[in-house]
PDB file of C-alpha atoms and ligand atoms in Angstrom:
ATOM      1  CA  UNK T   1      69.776-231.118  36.511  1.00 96.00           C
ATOM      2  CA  UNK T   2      67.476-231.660  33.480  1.00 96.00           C
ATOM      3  CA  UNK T   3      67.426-230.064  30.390  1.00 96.00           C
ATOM      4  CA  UNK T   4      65.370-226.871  29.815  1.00 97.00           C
ATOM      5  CA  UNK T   5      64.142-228.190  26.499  1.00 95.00           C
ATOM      6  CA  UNK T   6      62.664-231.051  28.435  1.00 96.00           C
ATOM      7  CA  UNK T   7      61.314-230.189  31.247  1.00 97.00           C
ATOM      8  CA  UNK T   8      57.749-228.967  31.823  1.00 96.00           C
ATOM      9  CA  UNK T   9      57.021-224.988  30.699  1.00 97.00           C
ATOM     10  CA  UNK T  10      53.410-224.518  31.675  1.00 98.00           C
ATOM     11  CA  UNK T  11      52.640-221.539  34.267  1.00 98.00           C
ATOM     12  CA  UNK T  12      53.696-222.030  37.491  1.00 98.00           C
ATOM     13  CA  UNK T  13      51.365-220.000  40.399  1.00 98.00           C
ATOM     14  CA  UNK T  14      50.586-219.301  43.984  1.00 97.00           C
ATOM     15  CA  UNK T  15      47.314-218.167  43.273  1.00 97.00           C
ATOM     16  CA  UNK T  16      47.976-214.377  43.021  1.00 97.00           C
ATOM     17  CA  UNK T  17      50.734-214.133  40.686  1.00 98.00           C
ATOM     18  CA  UNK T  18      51.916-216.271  37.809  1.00 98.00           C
ATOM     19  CA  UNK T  19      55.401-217.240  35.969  1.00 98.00           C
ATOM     20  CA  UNK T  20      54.886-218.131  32.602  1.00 98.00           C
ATOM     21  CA  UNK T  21      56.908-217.835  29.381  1.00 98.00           C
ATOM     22  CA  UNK T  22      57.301-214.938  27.590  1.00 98.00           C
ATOM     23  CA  UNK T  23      55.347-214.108  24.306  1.00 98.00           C
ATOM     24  CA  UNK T  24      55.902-211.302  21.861  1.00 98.00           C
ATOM     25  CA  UNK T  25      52.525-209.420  23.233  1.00 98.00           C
ATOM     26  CA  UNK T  26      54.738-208.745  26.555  1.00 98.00           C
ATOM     27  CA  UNK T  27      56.745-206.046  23.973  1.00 98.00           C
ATOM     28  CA  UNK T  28      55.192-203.080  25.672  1.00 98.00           C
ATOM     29  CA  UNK T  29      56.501-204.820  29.342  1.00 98.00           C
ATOM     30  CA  UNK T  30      59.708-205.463  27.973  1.00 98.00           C
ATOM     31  CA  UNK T  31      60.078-201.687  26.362  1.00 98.00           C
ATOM     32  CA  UNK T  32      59.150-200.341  29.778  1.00 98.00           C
ATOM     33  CA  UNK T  33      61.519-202.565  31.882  1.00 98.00           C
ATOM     34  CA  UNK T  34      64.386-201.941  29.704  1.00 98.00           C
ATOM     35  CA  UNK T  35      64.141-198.100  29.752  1.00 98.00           C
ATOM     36  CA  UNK T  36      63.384-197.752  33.700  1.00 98.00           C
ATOM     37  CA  UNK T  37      66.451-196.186  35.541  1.00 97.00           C
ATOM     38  CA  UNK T  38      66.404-199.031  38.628  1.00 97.00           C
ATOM     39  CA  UNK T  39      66.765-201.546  35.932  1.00 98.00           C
ATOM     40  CA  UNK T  40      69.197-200.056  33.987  1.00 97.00           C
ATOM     41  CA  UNK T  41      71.311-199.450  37.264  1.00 96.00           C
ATOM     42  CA  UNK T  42      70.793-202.422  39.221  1.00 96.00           C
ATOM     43  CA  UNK T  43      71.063-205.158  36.113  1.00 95.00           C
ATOM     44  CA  UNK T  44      73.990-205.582  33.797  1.00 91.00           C
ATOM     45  CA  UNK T  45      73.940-205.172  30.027  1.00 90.00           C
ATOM     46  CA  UNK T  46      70.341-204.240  29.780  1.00 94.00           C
ATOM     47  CA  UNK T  47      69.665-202.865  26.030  1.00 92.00           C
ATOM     48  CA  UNK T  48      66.679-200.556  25.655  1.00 97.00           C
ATOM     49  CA  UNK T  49      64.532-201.782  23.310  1.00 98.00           C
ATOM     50  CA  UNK T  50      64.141-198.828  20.730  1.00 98.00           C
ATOM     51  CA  UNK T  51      60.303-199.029  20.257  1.00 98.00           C
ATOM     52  CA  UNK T  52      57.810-201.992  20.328  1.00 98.00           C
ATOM     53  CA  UNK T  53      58.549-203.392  17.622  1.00 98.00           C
ATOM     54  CA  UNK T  54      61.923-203.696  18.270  1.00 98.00           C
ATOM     55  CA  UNK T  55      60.548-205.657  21.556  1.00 98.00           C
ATOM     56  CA  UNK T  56      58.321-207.960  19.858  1.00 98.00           C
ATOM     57  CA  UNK T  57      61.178-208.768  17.395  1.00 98.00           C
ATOM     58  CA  UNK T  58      63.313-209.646  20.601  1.00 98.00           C
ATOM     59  CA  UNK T  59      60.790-211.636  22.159  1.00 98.00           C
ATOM     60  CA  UNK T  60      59.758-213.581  19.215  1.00 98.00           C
ATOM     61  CA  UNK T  61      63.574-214.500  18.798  1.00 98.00           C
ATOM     62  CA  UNK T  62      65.800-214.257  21.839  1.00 98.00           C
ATOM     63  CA  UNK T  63      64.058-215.946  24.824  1.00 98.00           C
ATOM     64  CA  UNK T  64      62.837-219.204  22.596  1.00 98.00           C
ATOM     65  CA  UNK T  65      66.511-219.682  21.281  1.00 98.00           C
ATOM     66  CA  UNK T  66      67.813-219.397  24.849  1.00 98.00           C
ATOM     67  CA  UNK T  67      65.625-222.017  26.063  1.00 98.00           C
ATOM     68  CA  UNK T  68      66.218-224.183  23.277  1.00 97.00           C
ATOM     69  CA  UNK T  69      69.672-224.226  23.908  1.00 97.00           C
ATOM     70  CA  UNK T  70      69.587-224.718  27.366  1.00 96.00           C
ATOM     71  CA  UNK T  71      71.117-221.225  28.102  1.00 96.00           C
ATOM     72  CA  UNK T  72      68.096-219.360  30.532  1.00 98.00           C
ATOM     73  CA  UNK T  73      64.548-219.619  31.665  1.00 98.00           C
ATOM     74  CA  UNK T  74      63.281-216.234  30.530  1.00 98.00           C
ATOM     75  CA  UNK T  75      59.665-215.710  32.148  1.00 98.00           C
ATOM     76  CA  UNK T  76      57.137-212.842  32.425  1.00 98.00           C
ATOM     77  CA  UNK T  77      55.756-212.109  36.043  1.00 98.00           C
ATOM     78  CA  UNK T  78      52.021-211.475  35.588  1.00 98.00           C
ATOM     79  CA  UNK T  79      49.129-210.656  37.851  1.00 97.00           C
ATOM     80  CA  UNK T  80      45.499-210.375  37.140  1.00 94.00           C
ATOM     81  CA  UNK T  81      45.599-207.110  35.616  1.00 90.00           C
ATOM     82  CA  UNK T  82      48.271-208.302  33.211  1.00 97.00           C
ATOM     83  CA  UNK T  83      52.201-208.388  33.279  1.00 98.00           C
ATOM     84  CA  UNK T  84      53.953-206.385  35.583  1.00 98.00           C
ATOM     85  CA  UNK T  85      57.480-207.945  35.660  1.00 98.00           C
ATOM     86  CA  UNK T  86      60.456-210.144  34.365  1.00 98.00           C
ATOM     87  CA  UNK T  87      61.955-213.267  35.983  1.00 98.00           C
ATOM     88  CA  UNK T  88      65.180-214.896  35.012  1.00 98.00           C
ATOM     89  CA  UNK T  89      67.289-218.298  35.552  1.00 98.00           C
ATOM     90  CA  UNK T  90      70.644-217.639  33.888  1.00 98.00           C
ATOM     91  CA  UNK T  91      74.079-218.942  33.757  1.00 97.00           C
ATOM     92  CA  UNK T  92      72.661-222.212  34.473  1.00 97.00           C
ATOM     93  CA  UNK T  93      75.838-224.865  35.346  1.00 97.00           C
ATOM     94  CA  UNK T  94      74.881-228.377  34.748  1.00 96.00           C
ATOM     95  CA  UNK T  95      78.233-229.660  36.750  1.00 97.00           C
ATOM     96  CA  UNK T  96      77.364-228.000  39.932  1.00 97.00           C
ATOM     97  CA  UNK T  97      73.461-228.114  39.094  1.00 98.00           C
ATOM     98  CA  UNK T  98      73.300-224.384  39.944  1.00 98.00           C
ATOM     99  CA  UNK T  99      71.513-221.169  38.046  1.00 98.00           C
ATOM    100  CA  UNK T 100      71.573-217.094  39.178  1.00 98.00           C
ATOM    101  CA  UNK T 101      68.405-215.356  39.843  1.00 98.00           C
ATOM    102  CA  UNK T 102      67.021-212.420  38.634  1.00 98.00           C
ATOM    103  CA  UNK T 103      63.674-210.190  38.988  1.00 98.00           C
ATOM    104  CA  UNK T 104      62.632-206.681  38.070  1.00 98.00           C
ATOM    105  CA  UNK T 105      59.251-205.222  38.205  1.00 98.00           C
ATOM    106  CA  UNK T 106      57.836-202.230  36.615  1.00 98.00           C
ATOM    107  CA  UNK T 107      57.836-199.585  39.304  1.00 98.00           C
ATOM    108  CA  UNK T 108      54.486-199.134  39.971  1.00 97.00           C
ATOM    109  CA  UNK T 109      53.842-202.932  40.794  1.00 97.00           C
ATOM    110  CA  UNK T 110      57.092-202.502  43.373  1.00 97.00           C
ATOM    111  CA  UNK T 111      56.413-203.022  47.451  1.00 96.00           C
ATOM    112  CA  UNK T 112      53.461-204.863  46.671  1.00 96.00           C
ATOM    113  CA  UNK T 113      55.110-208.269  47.987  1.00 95.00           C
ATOM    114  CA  UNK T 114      54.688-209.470  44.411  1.00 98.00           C
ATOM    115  CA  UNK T 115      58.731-209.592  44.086  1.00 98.00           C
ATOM    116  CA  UNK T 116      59.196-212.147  46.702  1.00 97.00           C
ATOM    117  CA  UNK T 117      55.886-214.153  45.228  1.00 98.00           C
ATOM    118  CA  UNK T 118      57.617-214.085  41.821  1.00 98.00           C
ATOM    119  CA  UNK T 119      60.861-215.060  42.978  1.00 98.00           C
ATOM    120  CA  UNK T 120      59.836-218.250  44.703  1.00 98.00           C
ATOM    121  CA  UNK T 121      58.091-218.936  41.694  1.00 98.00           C
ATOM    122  CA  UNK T 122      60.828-219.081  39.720  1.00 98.00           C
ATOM    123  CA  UNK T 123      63.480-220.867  42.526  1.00 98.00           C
ATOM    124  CA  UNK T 124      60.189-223.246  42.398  1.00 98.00           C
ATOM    125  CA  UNK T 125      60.500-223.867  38.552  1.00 98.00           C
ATOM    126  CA  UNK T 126      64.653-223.941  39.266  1.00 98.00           C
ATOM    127  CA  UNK T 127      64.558-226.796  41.885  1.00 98.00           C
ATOM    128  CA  UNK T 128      61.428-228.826  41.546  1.00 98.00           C
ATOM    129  CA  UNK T 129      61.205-229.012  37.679  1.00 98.00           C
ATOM    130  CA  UNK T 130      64.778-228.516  36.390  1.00 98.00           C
ATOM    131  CA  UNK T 131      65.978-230.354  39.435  1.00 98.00           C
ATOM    132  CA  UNK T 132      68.739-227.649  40.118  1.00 98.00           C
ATOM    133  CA  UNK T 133      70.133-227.826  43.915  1.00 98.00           C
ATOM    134  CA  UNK T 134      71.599-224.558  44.459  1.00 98.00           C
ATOM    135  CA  UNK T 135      69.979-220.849  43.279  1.00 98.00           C
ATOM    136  CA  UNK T 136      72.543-217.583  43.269  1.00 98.00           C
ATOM    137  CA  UNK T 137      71.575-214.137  43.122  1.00 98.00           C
ATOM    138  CA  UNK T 138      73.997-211.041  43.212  1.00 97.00           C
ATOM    139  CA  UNK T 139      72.424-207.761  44.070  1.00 98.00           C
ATOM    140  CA  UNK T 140      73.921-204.387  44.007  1.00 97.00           C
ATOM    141  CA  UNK T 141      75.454-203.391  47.507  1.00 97.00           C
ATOM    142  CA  UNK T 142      73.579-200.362  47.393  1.00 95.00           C
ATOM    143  CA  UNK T 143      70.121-202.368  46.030  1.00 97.00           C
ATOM    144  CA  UNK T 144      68.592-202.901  49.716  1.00 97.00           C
ATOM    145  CA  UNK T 145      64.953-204.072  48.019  1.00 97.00           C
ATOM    146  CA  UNK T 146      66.876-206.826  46.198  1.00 98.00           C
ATOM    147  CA  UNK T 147      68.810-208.143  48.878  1.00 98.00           C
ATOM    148  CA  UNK T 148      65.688-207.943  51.594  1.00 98.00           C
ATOM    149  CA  UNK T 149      63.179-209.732  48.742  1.00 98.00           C
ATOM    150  CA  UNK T 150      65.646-212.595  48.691  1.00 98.00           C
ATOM    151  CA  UNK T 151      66.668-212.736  51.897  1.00 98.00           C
ATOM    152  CA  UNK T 152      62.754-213.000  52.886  1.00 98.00           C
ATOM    153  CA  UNK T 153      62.604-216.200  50.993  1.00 98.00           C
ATOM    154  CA  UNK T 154      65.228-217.682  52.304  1.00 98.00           C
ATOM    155  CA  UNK T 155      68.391-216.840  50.619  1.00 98.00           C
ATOM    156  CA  UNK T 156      71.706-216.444  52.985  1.00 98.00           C
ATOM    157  CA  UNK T 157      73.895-213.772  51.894  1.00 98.00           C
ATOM    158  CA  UNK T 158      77.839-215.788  51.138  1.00 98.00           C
ATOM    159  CA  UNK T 159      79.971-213.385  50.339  1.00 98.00           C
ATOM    160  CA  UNK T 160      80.701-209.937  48.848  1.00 98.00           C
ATOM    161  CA  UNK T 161      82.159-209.077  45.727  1.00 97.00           C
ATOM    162  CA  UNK T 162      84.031-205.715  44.935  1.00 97.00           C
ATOM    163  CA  UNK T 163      83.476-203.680  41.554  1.00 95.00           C
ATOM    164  CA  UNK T 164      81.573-207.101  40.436  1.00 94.00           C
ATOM    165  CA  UNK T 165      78.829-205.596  37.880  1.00 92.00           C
ATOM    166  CA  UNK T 166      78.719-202.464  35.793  1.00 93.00           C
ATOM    167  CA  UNK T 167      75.566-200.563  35.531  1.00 95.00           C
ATOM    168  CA  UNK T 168      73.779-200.566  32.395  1.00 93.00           C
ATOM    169  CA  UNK T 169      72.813-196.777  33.052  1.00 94.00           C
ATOM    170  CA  UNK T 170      75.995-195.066  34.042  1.00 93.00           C
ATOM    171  CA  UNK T 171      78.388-198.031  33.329  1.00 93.00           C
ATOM    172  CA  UNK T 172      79.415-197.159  37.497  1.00 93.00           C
ATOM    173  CA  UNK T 173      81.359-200.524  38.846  1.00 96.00           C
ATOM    174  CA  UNK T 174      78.496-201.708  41.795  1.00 96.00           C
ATOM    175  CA  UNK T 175      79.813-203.798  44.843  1.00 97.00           C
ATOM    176  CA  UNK T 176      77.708-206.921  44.692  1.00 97.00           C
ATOM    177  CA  UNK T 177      76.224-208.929  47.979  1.00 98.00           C
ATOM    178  CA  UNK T 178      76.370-212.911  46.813  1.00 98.00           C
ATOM    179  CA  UNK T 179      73.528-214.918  48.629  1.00 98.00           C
ATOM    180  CA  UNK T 180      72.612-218.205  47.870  1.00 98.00           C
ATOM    181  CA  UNK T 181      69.688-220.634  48.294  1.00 98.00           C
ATOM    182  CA  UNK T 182      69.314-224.670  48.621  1.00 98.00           C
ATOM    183  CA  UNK T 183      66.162-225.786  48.325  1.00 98.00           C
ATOM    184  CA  UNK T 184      65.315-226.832  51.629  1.00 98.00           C
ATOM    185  CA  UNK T 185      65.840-223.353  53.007  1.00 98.00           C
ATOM    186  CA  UNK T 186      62.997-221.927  50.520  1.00 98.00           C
ATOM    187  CA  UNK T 187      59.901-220.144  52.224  1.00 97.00           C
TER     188      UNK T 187
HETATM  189  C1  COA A 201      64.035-205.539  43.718  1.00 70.02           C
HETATM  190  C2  COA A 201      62.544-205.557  43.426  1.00 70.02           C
HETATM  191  C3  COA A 201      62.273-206.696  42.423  1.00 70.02           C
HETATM  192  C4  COA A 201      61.807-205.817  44.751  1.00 70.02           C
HETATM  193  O1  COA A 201      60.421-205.827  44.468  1.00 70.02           O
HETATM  194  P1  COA A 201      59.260-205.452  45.477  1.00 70.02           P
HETATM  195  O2  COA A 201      57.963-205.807  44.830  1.00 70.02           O
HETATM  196  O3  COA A 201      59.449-204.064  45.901  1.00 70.02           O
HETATM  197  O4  COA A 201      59.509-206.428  46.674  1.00 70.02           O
HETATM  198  P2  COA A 201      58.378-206.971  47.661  1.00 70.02           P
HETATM  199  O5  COA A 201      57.238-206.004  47.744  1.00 70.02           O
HETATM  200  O6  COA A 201      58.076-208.409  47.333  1.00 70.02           O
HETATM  201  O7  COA A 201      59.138-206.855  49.024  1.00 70.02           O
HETATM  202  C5  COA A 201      59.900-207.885  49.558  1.00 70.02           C
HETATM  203  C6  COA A 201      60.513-207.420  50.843  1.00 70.02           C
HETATM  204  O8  COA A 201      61.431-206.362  50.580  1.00 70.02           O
HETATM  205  C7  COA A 201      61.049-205.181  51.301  1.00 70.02           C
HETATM  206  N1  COA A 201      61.297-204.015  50.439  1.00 70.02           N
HETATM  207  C8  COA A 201      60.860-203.854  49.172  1.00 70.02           C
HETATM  208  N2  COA A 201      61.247-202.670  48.695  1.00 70.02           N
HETATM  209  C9  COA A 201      61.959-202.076  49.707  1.00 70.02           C
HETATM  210  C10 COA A 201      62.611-200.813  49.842  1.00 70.02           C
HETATM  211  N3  COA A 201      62.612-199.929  48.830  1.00 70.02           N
HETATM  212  N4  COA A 201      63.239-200.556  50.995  1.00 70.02           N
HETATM  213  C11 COA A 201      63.237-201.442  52.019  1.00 70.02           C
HETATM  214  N5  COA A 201      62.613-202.653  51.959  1.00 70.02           N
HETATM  215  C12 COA A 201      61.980-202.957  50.814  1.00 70.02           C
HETATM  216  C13 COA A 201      59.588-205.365  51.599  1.00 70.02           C
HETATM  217  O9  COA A 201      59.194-204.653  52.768  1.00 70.02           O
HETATM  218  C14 COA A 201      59.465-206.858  51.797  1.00 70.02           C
HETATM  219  O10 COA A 201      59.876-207.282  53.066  1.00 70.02           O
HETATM  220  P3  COA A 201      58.801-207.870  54.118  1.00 70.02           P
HETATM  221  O11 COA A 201      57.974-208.889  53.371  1.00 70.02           O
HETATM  222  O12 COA A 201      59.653-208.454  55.183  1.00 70.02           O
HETATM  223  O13 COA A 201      58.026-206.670  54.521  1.00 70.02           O
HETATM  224  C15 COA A 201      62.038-204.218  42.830  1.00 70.02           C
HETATM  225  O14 COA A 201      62.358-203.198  43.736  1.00 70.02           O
HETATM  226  C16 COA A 201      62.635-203.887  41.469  1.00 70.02           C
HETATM  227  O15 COA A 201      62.097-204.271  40.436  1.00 70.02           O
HETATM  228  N6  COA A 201      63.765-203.104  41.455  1.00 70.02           N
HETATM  229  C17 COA A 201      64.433-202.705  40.215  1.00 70.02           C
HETATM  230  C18 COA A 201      65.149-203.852  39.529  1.00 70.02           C
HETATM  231  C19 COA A 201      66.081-204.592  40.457  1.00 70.02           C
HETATM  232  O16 COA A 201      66.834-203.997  41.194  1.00 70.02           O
HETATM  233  N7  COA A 201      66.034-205.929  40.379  1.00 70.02           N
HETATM  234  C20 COA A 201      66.915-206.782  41.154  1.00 70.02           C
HETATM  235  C21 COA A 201      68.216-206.925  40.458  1.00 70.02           C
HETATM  236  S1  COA A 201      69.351-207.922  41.404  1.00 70.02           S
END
């Protein structure tokens, strides 16, 4: 795989929805995200940003450094009314050329189909511009929108992990489904 410093960062699109980096005007997106209960359950170690500019500090800091150092692809999910969602590439693994995969939406941009746009978006940036050749995600057992969004794109669930991830909410240990995804099975 490339490096994420090197590699090209301009929006990626499918005409509808677009994956772009993050800037610190996304701080009331950010705020939001980190204080809705699905996000706080169904991600781990999600800090709730304690006002905007707490957000915009984040932003202006965090994300850049992480892609500087090769660590994750942080990206805001936007539509044409503005941005409605967060898109992730983490624990990228330049030995097995591999990265997780994570998305979140504010709620009322949810069952719109924009999830599973915004998702191939970002296993798009993963395997054609950082040249990665496998994508993981790990939803929640009891997450059924996570695991049917990837699935519909072409991930194939591998395996199941007991007490993997504790929610950020109620710090509850959630049973995770592992599904994976090779670029030739995207759709
Ligand atoms: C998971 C999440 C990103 C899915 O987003 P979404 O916009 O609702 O998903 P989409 O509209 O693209 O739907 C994709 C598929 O999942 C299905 N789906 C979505 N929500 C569903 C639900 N609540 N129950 C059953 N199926 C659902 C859709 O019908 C669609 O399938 P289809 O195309 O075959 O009809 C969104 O629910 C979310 O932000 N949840 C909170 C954060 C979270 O859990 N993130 C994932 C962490 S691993």
């Amino acid at each position: 795989m490339r490096a994420l410093a090197e590699v090209r960062d301009d929006p990626l699109t499918d005409g509808d929805v677009v994956l772009r980096r993050p800037l610190p005007a996304d701080a009331a997106l950010v705020h939001r995200g980190t204080h809705d209960p699905l996000v706080r359950e169904f991600l781990q170690a999600v800090i709730p940003h304690r006002d905007l500019a707490a957000a915009e500090r984040w932003l202006t800091e965090i994300p850049p450094m992480l892609w500087e150092t090769g660590r994750a692809a942080y990206f805001t999910v936007e539509e044409a009314g503005g941005a409605v969602g967060w898109a992730e590439l983490v624990n990228l693994d330049a030995e097995e050329d591999s990265a997780e995969m994570t998305v979140w939406l504010l709620p009322e941009h949810r069952r719109l189909r924009t999830a599973k746009s915004a998702m191939r978006l970002v296993c798009r940036f993963g395997f054609e511009r950082l040249g990665l050749r496998r994508i993981d995600a790990f939803a929640a057992a009891d997450n059924m929108p996570s695991q049917v969004t990837g699935a519909a794109i072409g991930f194939r669930r591998a395996g199941y992990r007991p007490a993997l991830f504790r929610s950020s909410r109620t710090q509850r240990l959630h049973d995770a489904v592992y599904a994976t995804l090779v670029p030739e099975d995207l759709c």
